[in-house]
PDB file of C-alpha atoms and ligand atoms in Angstrom:
ATOM      1  CA  MET A   1     -68.723  58.415-231.479  1.00 37.00           C
ATOM      2  CA  ALA A   2     -68.651  62.133-232.221  1.00 40.00           C
ATOM      3  CA  THR A   3     -72.448  62.342-231.850  1.00 39.00           C
ATOM      4  CA  ARG A   4     -72.331  60.631-228.513  1.00 43.00           C
ATOM      5  CA  VAL A   5     -69.834  63.120-227.118  1.00 40.00           C
ATOM      6  CA  PHE A   6     -71.896  65.997-228.471  1.00 40.00           C
ATOM      7  CA  LEU A   7     -75.083  64.675-226.837  1.00 38.00           C
ATOM      8  CA  ALA A   8     -73.362  64.242-223.512  1.00 39.00           C
ATOM      9  CA  ALA A   9     -72.117  67.827-223.673  1.00 39.00           C
ATOM     10  CA  VAL A  10     -75.589  69.148-224.478  1.00 38.00           C
ATOM     11  CA  SER A  11     -77.286  67.310-221.661  1.00 40.00           C
ATOM     12  CA  LEU A  12     -74.585  68.456-219.250  1.00 40.00           C
ATOM     13  CA  ALA A  13     -75.128  72.064-220.274  1.00 41.00           C
ATOM     14  CA  ALA A  14     -78.897  71.630-219.962  1.00 40.00           C
ATOM     15  CA  SER A  15     -78.658  70.270-216.460  1.00 42.00           C
ATOM     16  CA  PHE A  16     -76.340  73.104-215.436  1.00 45.00           C
ATOM     17  CA  SER A  17     -78.694  75.825-216.628  1.00 45.00           C
ATOM     18  CA  GLY A  18     -81.553  73.904-215.008  1.00 45.00           C
ATOM     19  CA  VAL A  19     -79.797  74.059-211.665  1.00 49.00           C
ATOM     20  CA  LEU A  20     -79.071  77.766-212.010  1.00 53.00           C
ATOM     21  CA  ALA A  21     -82.654  78.678-212.959  1.00 54.00           C
ATOM     22  CA  GLU A  22     -83.953  76.663-210.035  1.00 63.00           C
ATOM     23  CA  ASP A  23     -81.444  78.224-207.690  1.00 86.00           C
ATOM     24  CA  LEU A  24     -82.820  81.745-207.812  1.00 93.00           C
ATOM     25  CA  GLU A  25     -86.098  82.095-205.915  1.00 95.00           C
ATOM     26  CA  TRP A  26     -88.534  84.874-205.121  1.00 96.00           C
ATOM     27  CA  CYS A  27     -89.158  86.377-201.697  1.00 96.00           C
ATOM     28  CA  GLY A  28     -91.892  88.974-202.177  1.00 95.00           C
ATOM     29  CA  ASP A  29     -90.462  90.944-205.074  1.00 94.00           C
ATOM     30  CA  ALA A  30     -86.794  90.187-204.313  1.00 94.00           C
ATOM     31  CA  GLN A  31     -84.818  87.324-205.803  1.00 95.00           C
ATOM     32  CA  TYR A  32     -82.371  85.284-203.753  1.00 96.00           C
ATOM     33  CA  TYR A  33     -80.237  82.152-203.702  1.00 95.00           C
ATOM     34  CA  PRO A  34     -81.643  79.680-201.161  1.00 94.00           C
ATOM     35  CA  ALA A  35     -78.113  78.516-200.367  1.00 93.00           C
ATOM     36  CA  GLU A  36     -77.355  82.027-199.065  1.00 95.00           C
ATOM     37  CA  TYR A  37     -80.641  83.287-197.604  1.00 97.00           C
ATOM     38  CA  THR A  38     -83.863  82.050-196.063  1.00 97.00           C
ATOM     39  CA  CYS A  39     -87.166  83.751-196.930  1.00 97.00           C
ATOM     40  CA  PHE A  40     -89.601  84.243-194.045  1.00 96.00           C
ATOM     41  CA  ASP A  41     -93.308  85.085-194.606  1.00 94.00           C
ATOM     42  CA  ASP A  42     -92.551  85.849-198.235  1.00 94.00           C
ATOM     43  CA  SER A  43     -91.120  89.179-197.057  1.00 93.00           C
ATOM     44  CA  THR A  44     -87.974  88.952-194.898  1.00 95.00           C
ATOM     45  CA  LEU A  45     -84.663  87.613-196.187  1.00 96.00           C
ATOM     46  CA  CYS A  46     -82.174  86.498-193.553  1.00 98.00           C
ATOM     47  CA  PRO A  47     -78.638  85.375-194.416  1.00 97.00           C
ATOM     48  CA  ILE A  48     -77.205  81.912-193.850  1.00 97.00           C
ATOM     49  CA  LEU A  49     -73.773  82.503-192.280  1.00 96.00           C
ATOM     50  CA  PHE A  50     -71.218  79.716-191.790  1.00 97.00           C
ATOM     51  CA  GLY A  51     -74.021  77.359-192.859  1.00 96.00           C
ATOM     52  CA  LEU A  52     -76.168  78.567-189.939  1.00 97.00           C
ATOM     53  CA  PRO A  53     -79.479  80.234-190.902  1.00 97.00           C
ATOM     54  CA  ASN A  54     -80.251  83.536-189.197  1.00 97.00           C
ATOM     55  CA  ARG A  55     -83.860  84.157-188.166  1.00 97.00           C
ATOM     56  CA  PRO A  56     -86.056  87.254-188.344  1.00 97.00           C
ATOM     57  CA  CYS A  57     -86.919  89.339-185.294  1.00 96.00           C
ATOM     58  CA  GLY A  58     -88.561  92.746-185.139  1.00 93.00           C
ATOM     59  CA  GLY A  59     -87.573  93.672-188.701  1.00 89.00           C
ATOM     60  CA  GLY A  60     -83.967  92.457-188.484  1.00 94.00           C
ATOM     61  CA  CYS A  61     -82.200  89.115-188.483  1.00 97.00           C
ATOM     62  CA  TYR A  62     -80.329  87.359-185.687  1.00 97.00           C
ATOM     63  CA  ALA A  63     -78.170  84.301-184.993  1.00 97.00           C
ATOM     64  CA  PRO A  64     -80.146  81.912-182.762  1.00 97.00           C
ATOM     65  CA  GLU A  65     -76.797  80.585-181.504  1.00 97.00           C
ATOM     66  CA  MET A  66     -76.343  83.879-179.660  1.00 96.00           C
ATOM     67  CA  TYR A  67     -79.708  85.594-179.172  1.00 97.00           C
ATOM     68  CA  GLN A  68     -83.305  84.795-178.451  1.00 97.00           C
ATOM     69  CA  CYS A  69     -86.241  86.772-179.841  1.00 97.00           C
ATOM     70  CA  GLU A  70     -89.221  87.620-177.678  1.00 96.00           C
ATOM     71  CA  SER A  71     -92.025  89.884-178.916  1.00 94.00           C
ATOM     72  CA  GLY A  72     -89.777  91.416-181.513  1.00 93.00           C
ATOM     73  CA  SER A  73     -86.799  92.188-179.310  1.00 95.00           C
ATOM     74  CA  LEU A  74     -83.515  90.385-178.851  1.00 96.00           C
ATOM     75  CA  SER A  75     -81.721  89.294-175.723  1.00 96.00           C
ATOM     76  CA  LEU A  76     -78.528  87.311-175.325  1.00 95.00           C
ATOM     77  CA  LEU A  77     -78.861  83.599-174.708  1.00 97.00           C
ATOM     78  CA  PRO A  78     -77.956  82.531-171.180  1.00 97.00           C
ATOM     79  CA  GLU A  79     -74.449  81.218-170.686  1.00 97.00           C
ATOM     80  CA  GLU A  80     -73.943  77.478-170.911  1.00 97.00           C
ATOM     81  CA  ASP A  81     -73.926  76.076-167.377  1.00 96.00           C
ATOM     82  CA  GLY A  82     -73.440  72.336-167.871  1.00 97.00           C
ATOM     83  CA  PRO A  83     -71.306  69.875-169.846  1.00 98.00           C
ATOM     84  CA  PHE A  84     -71.282  70.309-173.630  1.00 98.00           C
ATOM     85  CA  LYS A  85     -69.751  69.069-176.855  1.00 98.00           C
ATOM     86  CA  LEU A  86     -68.588  71.300-179.702  1.00 98.00           C
ATOM     87  CA  THR A  87     -69.431  71.029-183.409  1.00 98.00           C
ATOM     88  CA  THR A  88     -67.948  73.009-186.305  1.00 98.00           C
ATOM     89  CA  HIS A  89     -69.978  74.965-188.862  1.00 98.00           C
ATOM     90  CA  SER A  90     -68.511  76.488-191.985  1.00 97.00           C
ATOM     91  CA  THR A  91     -69.169  77.247-195.639  1.00 96.00           C
ATOM     92  CA  VAL A  92     -66.017  75.205-196.295  1.00 96.00           C
ATOM     93  CA  THR A  93     -67.543  71.709-196.328  1.00 95.00           C
ATOM     94  CA  LYS A  94     -64.366  69.795-195.444  1.00 95.00           C
ATOM     95  CA  VAL A  95     -64.228  71.487-192.017  1.00 97.00           C
ATOM     96  CA  SER A  96     -67.982  71.651-191.348  1.00 97.00           C
ATOM     97  CA  GLY A  97     -70.109  69.306-189.248  1.00 98.00           C
ATOM     98  CA  TRP A  98     -67.326  67.747-187.177  1.00 98.00           C
ATOM     99  CA  GLU A  99     -67.295  67.210-183.438  1.00 98.00           C
ATOM    100  CA  LEU A 100     -64.128  68.380-181.691  1.00 98.00           C
ATOM    101  CA  LYS A 101     -61.926  65.559-180.457  1.00 98.00           C
ATOM    102  CA  ALA A 102     -59.278  65.724-177.739  1.00 98.00           C
ATOM    103  CA  CYS A 103     -55.932  64.042-178.340  1.00 97.00           C
ATOM    104  CA  GLY A 104     -52.325  64.899-177.502  1.00 95.00           C
ATOM    105  CA  ASN A 105     -53.184  68.222-175.792  1.00 96.00           C
ATOM    106  CA  TYR A 106     -54.982  69.574-178.898  1.00 97.00           C
ATOM    107  CA  LEU A 107     -58.613  69.821-179.948  1.00 98.00           C
ATOM    108  CA  ALA A 108     -58.994  68.800-183.583  1.00 97.00           C
ATOM    109  CA  ILE A 109     -61.460  67.747-186.283  1.00 98.00           C
ATOM    110  CA  GLY A 110     -61.394  65.776-189.513  1.00 95.00           C
ATOM    111  CA  ALA A 111     -61.086  62.136-190.553  1.00 92.00           C
ATOM    112  CA  GLY A 112     -57.575  62.007-189.103  1.00 92.00           C
ATOM    113  CA  ALA A 113     -58.497  63.524-185.724  1.00 95.00           C
ATOM    114  CA  ARG A 114     -58.419  60.947-182.958  1.00 94.00           C
ATOM    115  CA  GLU A 115     -60.172  60.793-179.608  1.00 96.00           C
ATOM    116  CA  CYS A 116     -57.585  59.698-177.027  1.00 97.00           C
ATOM    117  CA  ASN A 117     -58.461  58.744-173.476  1.00 97.00           C
ATOM    118  CA  SER A 118     -57.634  56.234-170.784  1.00 97.00           C
ATOM    119  CA  CYS A 119     -58.841  54.912-167.486  1.00 97.00           C
ATOM    120  CA  PRO A 120     -56.741  53.220-164.805  1.00 95.00           C
ATOM    121  CA  GLU A 121     -57.524  49.732-163.617  1.00 93.00           C
ATOM    122  CA  GLY A 122     -59.720  49.822-160.558  1.00 91.00           C
ATOM    123  CA  ALA A 123     -61.626  53.002-161.511  1.00 92.00           C
ATOM    124  CA  ALA A 124     -65.284  52.798-162.607  1.00 93.00           C
ATOM    125  CA  CYS A 125     -64.231  52.944-166.262  1.00 96.00           C
ATOM    126  CA  ASP A 126     -67.455  51.601-167.776  1.00 95.00           C
ATOM    127  CA  GLU A 127     -69.238  54.751-166.600  1.00 95.00           C
ATOM    128  CA  TYR A 128     -67.506  56.879-169.214  1.00 97.00           C
ATOM    129  CA  GLN A 129     -68.762  57.361-172.774  1.00 97.00           C
ATOM    130  CA  ASN A 130     -65.286  58.610-173.769  1.00 97.00           C
ATOM    131  CA  GLU A 131     -66.559  61.529-175.871  1.00 97.00           C
ATOM    132  CA  THR A 132     -64.843  64.916-175.862  1.00 98.00           C
ATOM    133  CA  VAL A 133     -66.903  66.901-173.369  1.00 98.00           C
ATOM    134  CA  PHE A 134     -66.174  70.383-172.024  1.00 98.00           C
ATOM    135  CA  LEU A 135     -67.370  72.257-168.946  1.00 98.00           C
ATOM    136  CA  PRO A 136     -68.076  75.994-169.083  1.00 95.00           C
ATOM    137  CA  ASN A 137     -65.524  76.977-166.430  1.00 92.00           C
ATOM    138  CA  GLY A 138     -62.527  75.865-168.495  1.00 97.00           C
ATOM    139  CA  GLU A 139     -62.510  72.285-167.274  1.00 97.00           C
ATOM    140  CA  MET A 140     -62.608  69.177-169.414  1.00 98.00           C
ATOM    141  CA  ALA A 141     -65.212  66.609-168.321  1.00 98.00           C
ATOM    142  CA  ALA A 142     -62.515  64.334-166.869  1.00 97.00           C
ATOM    143  CA  ASP A 143     -62.305  62.723-163.425  1.00 95.00           C
ATOM    144  CA  LEU A 144     -58.548  62.506-163.084  1.00 94.00           C
ATOM    145  CA  PRO A 145     -57.582  63.963-159.657  1.00 92.00           C
ATOM    146  CA  GLY A 146     -56.505  67.566-160.181  1.00 92.00           C
ATOM    147  CA  GLY A 147     -58.634  67.807-163.316  1.00 95.00           C
ATOM    148  CA  GLN A 148     -57.877  68.722-166.915  1.00 97.00           C
ATOM    149  CA  TYR A 149     -58.445  72.154-168.429  1.00 97.00           C
ATOM    150  CA  TRP A 150     -59.067  73.640-171.876  1.00 98.00           C
ATOM    151  CA  TYR A 151     -57.431  76.928-172.845  1.00 97.00           C
ATOM    152  CA  VAL A 152     -56.228  79.020-175.752  1.00 97.00           C
ATOM    153  CA  SER A 153     -52.453  78.835-176.082  1.00 96.00           C
ATOM    154  CA  PRO A 154     -50.825  82.257-175.613  1.00 94.00           C
ATOM    155  CA  GLU A 155     -48.101  81.184-178.052  1.00 94.00           C
ATOM    156  CA  ASP A 156     -50.053  80.369-181.196  1.00 93.00           C
ATOM    157  CA  GLY A 157     -53.736  80.674-180.285  1.00 95.00           C
ATOM    158  CA  ALA A 158     -54.349  76.912-180.506  1.00 97.00           C
ATOM    159  CA  LEU A 159     -57.258  75.461-178.547  1.00 98.00           C
ATOM    160  CA  MET A 160     -55.548  72.988-176.195  1.00 98.00           C
ATOM    161  CA  PHE A 161     -56.066  71.003-173.023  1.00 98.00           C
ATOM    162  CA  THR A 162     -53.776  70.247-170.099  1.00 97.00           C
ATOM    163  CA  GLU A 163     -52.203  66.868-169.463  1.00 94.00           C
ATOM    164  CA  GLY A 164     -53.664  66.616-165.966  1.00 91.00           C
ATOM    165  CA  GLY A 165     -52.184  65.403-162.723  1.00 82.00           C
ATOM    166  CA  ASP A 166     -49.747  68.298-162.377  1.00 82.00           C
ATOM    167  CA  GLU A 167     -51.260  71.315-160.669  1.00 80.00           C
ATOM    168  CA  ALA A 168     -48.422  73.530-161.855  1.00 80.00           C
ATOM    169  CA  GLU A 169     -49.246  73.075-165.562  1.00 86.00           C
ATOM    170  CA  ALA A 170     -49.113  76.332-167.469  1.00 87.00           C
ATOM    171  CA  GLY A 171     -52.558  75.975-169.103  1.00 91.00           C
ATOM    172  CA  ILE A 172     -54.439  75.854-165.796  1.00 93.00           C
ATOM    173  CA  ALA A 173     -54.048  79.577-165.153  1.00 92.00           C
ATOM    174  CA  LEU A 174     -55.546  80.274-168.606  1.00 95.00           C
ATOM    175  CA  ALA A 175     -58.424  77.780-168.363  1.00 95.00           C
ATOM    176  CA  GLY A 176     -61.560  79.049-170.087  1.00 95.00           C
ATOM    177  CA  GLN A 177     -60.164  82.559-170.430  1.00 95.00           C
ATOM    178  CA  ARG A 178     -61.313  84.879-173.234  1.00 95.00           C
ATOM    179  CA  VAL A 179     -64.039  82.424-174.256  1.00 96.00           C
ATOM    180  CA  GLU A 180     -67.783  82.828-173.821  1.00 95.00           C
ATOM    181  CA  VAL A 181     -70.127  79.876-174.185  1.00 97.00           C
ATOM    182  CA  TYR A 182     -73.816  80.450-174.838  1.00 97.00           C
ATOM    183  CA  SER A 183     -76.357  77.786-173.947  1.00 97.00           C
ATOM    184  CA  ASP A 184     -76.611  75.535-177.019  1.00 97.00           C
ATOM    185  CA  GLY A 185     -74.989  78.430-178.843  1.00 97.00           C
ATOM    186  CA  PHE A 186     -71.651  79.897-179.871  1.00 97.00           C
ATOM    187  CA  PHE A 187     -68.389  78.964-178.214  1.00 97.00           C
ATOM    188  CA  SER A 188     -66.905  82.288-178.885  1.00 95.00           C
ATOM    189  CA  TYR A 189     -63.421  83.786-178.670  1.00 93.00           C
ATOM    190  CA  GLN A 190     -63.444  87.298-177.274  1.00 88.00           C
ATOM    191  CA  GLY A 191     -63.297  89.993-179.902  1.00 75.00           C
ATOM    192  CA  SER A 192     -63.256  87.551-182.818  1.00 75.00           C
ATOM    193  CA  ARG A 193     -66.825  88.099-184.008  1.00 81.00           C
ATOM    194  CA  HIS A 194     -67.397  84.554-182.806  1.00 88.00           C
ATOM    195  CA  TYR A 195     -65.362  82.645-185.308  1.00 95.00           C
ATOM    196  CA  TRP A 196     -62.285  80.386-185.103  1.00 97.00           C
ATOM    197  CA  LEU A 197     -59.906  78.864-187.626  1.00 97.00           C
ATOM    198  CA  ALA A 198     -59.530  75.188-188.519  1.00 97.00           C
ATOM    199  CA  CYS A 199     -55.929  74.810-189.664  1.00 96.00           C
ATOM    200  CA  LEU A 200     -54.684  71.777-191.568  1.00 95.00           C
ATOM    201  CA  ARG A 201     -52.157  69.908-189.501  1.00 90.00           C
ATOM    202  CA  ARG A 202     -48.822  69.215-191.145  1.00 83.00           C
ATOM    203  CA  LEU A 203     -46.431  66.481-190.156  1.00 80.00           C
ATOM    204  CA  PRO A 204     -42.857  67.341-189.196  1.00 77.00           C
ATOM    205  CA  GLY A 205     -41.226  68.366-192.473  1.00 78.00           C
ATOM    206  CA  GLY A 206     -44.343  70.118-193.717  1.00 75.00           C
ATOM    207  CA  THR A 207     -46.191  67.320-195.508  1.00 78.00           C
ATOM    208  CA  VAL A 208     -49.882  66.706-194.968  1.00 77.00           C
ATOM    209  CA  GLY A 209     -50.820  63.317-193.483  1.00 74.00           C
ATOM    210  CA  THR A 210     -52.862  60.860-195.544  1.00 75.00           C
ATOM    211  CA  THR A 211     -55.832  61.256-193.231  1.00 78.00           C
ATOM    212  CA  ARG A 212     -56.332  64.910-192.569  1.00 90.00           C
ATOM    213  CA  SER A 213     -56.862  66.619-189.287  1.00 95.00           C
ATOM    214  CA  TYR A 214     -57.367  70.267-188.510  1.00 97.00           C
ATOM    215  CA  ARG A 215     -56.488  71.955-185.247  1.00 97.00           C
ATOM    216  CA  ILE A 216     -58.636  74.737-183.880  1.00 98.00           C
ATOM    217  CA  HIS A 217     -56.994  78.148-183.566  1.00 97.00           C
ATOM    218  CA  ALA A 218     -58.155  81.558-182.381  1.00 96.00           C
ATOM    219  CA  PRO A 219     -58.180  84.093-185.245  1.00 93.00           C
ATOM    220  CA  THR A 220     -55.188  86.103-184.064  1.00 92.00           C
ATOM    221  CA  PRO A 221     -53.599  88.412-186.681  1.00 91.00           C
ATOM    222  CA  GLU A 222     -50.764  85.873-187.181  1.00 93.00           C
ATOM    223  CA  ASN A 223     -53.158  82.961-187.671  1.00 93.00           C
ATOM    224  CA  LEU A 224     -55.264  84.909-190.160  1.00 92.00           C
ATOM    225  CA  GLU A 225     -52.184  85.111-192.389  1.00 93.00           C
ATOM    226  CA  LYS A 226     -51.696  81.354-192.431  1.00 91.00           C
ATOM    227  CA  GLU A 227     -52.478  79.208-195.427  1.00 88.00           C
ATOM    228  CA  ASP A 228     -54.583  76.094-194.960  1.00 91.00           C
ATOM    229  CA  CYS A 229     -56.823  77.710-192.338  1.00 95.00           C
ATOM    230  CA  SER A 230     -60.601  78.010-192.832  1.00 96.00           C
ATOM    231  CA  GLN A 231     -63.026  80.109-190.829  1.00 96.00           C
ATOM    232  CA  ILE A 232     -65.425  78.106-188.700  1.00 97.00           C
ATOM    233  CA  LYS A 233     -67.939  78.673-185.942  1.00 97.00           C
ATOM    234  CA  LEU A 234     -68.072  76.412-182.925  1.00 98.00           C
ATOM    235  CA  VAL A 235     -71.494  75.627-181.502  1.00 98.00           C
ATOM    236  CA  ALA A 236     -72.015  74.008-178.103  1.00 98.00           C
ATOM    237  CA  SER A 237     -74.610  71.296-177.590  1.00 98.00           C
ATOM    238  CA  SER A 238     -75.475  70.357-174.029  1.00 98.00           C
ATOM    239  CA  VAL A 239     -75.032  66.798-172.857  1.00 97.00           C
ATOM    240  CA  ALA A 240     -76.933  65.437-169.879  1.00 95.00           C
ATOM    241  CA  ASP A 241     -74.020  64.176-167.836  1.00 94.00           C
ATOM    242  CA  ARG A 242     -70.291  64.836-167.567  1.00 94.00           C
ATOM    243  CA  LYS A 243     -69.818  61.056-167.683  1.00 96.00           C
ATOM    244  CA  HIS A 244     -70.228  61.404-171.448  1.00 97.00           C
ATOM    245  CA  GLY A 245     -66.632  62.504-171.105  1.00 98.00           C
ATOM    246  CA  ALA A 246     -63.632  60.407-170.108  1.00 98.00           C
ATOM    247  CA  TYR A 247     -61.683  59.531-167.006  1.00 97.00           C
ATOM    248  CA  LYS A 248     -58.655  61.154-168.624  1.00 97.00           C
ATOM    249  CA  TYR A 249     -57.949  62.688-172.046  1.00 98.00           C
ATOM    250  CA  ASP A 250     -54.557  61.610-173.321  1.00 96.00           C
TER     251      ASP A 250
HETATM  252  C1  NAG B 301     -64.239  54.144-172.148  1.00 72.36           C
HETATM  253  O1  NAG B 301     -62.851  53.827-172.087  1.00 72.36           O
HETATM  254  C2  NAG B 301     -62.481  52.986-171.005  1.00 72.36           C
HETATM  255  C3  NAG B 301     -60.984  52.759-171.090  1.00 72.36           C
HETATM  256  O2  NAG B 301     -60.307  53.970-171.188  1.00 72.36           O
HETATM  257  C4  NAG B 301     -63.233  51.670-171.083  1.00 72.36           C
HETATM  258  O3  NAG B 301     -62.919  50.876-169.963  1.00 72.36           O
HETATM  259  C5  NAG B 301     -64.724  51.936-171.152  1.00 72.36           C
HETATM  260  O4  NAG B 301     -65.426  50.737-171.323  1.00 72.36           O
HETATM  261  C6  NAG B 301     -65.040  52.884-172.303  1.00 72.36           C
HETATM  262  N1  NAG B 301     -66.456  53.192-172.341  1.00 72.36           N
HETATM  263  C7  NAG B 301     -67.237  52.857-173.367  1.00 72.36           C
HETATM  264  C8  NAG B 301     -68.657  53.238-173.261  1.00 72.36           C
HETATM  265  O5  NAG B 301     -66.796  52.277-174.357  1.00 72.36           O
END
């Protein structure tokens, strides 16, 4: 029995050191961790930030979610001009790789985040894919008369959407404000260096639900102090048709 335990410990140690030795690679005469950098032409190392690899251009590195490189010089990507979905990217795996879902006026991610929508009898409901789709001007891809709008709450920086149907709703005046959307690129809050926070949602009383969901918040000074928030980037991906959205987001 004692021998068995010893052997298991040895092989565990061996596989750990094996992983570490493999991890460090050469790029020209520099060593790097492939989880953190990409080596181009055996000479240029570019960082992987928020899980998104930067690319080389004219001797430097750039985020292809924001710039394009032509003959060694960078220019900003065009702004998104059609319907799009949003996906999270982060080094924190539990909040990375999720599509934003609209439910109950909030945009959220995670196993516990629901997509909530409806369609009245008599409307062409089968046309809708019922995904959470945004438009660049601050509108949600919804067909409810009067529309629905996405905005950053002035109270706590949460990314929210309006109920719809009431033209006097507070969020309408703030629709799309302070956010830039690059074509198949960053969905970016002004002045935030293009990142957001995914904050674990707590139930009334402060406990965490059994299936977790995270709301998206702008990185205001107050939100940066909060526990249970992880830095994420939001990347837009174009969809062909606003009918990928819903009649109404609930
Ligand atoms: C979208 O939801 C509506 C009801 O809200 C439903 O009638 C319609 O069939 C759904 N579309 C798809 C593709 O499931």
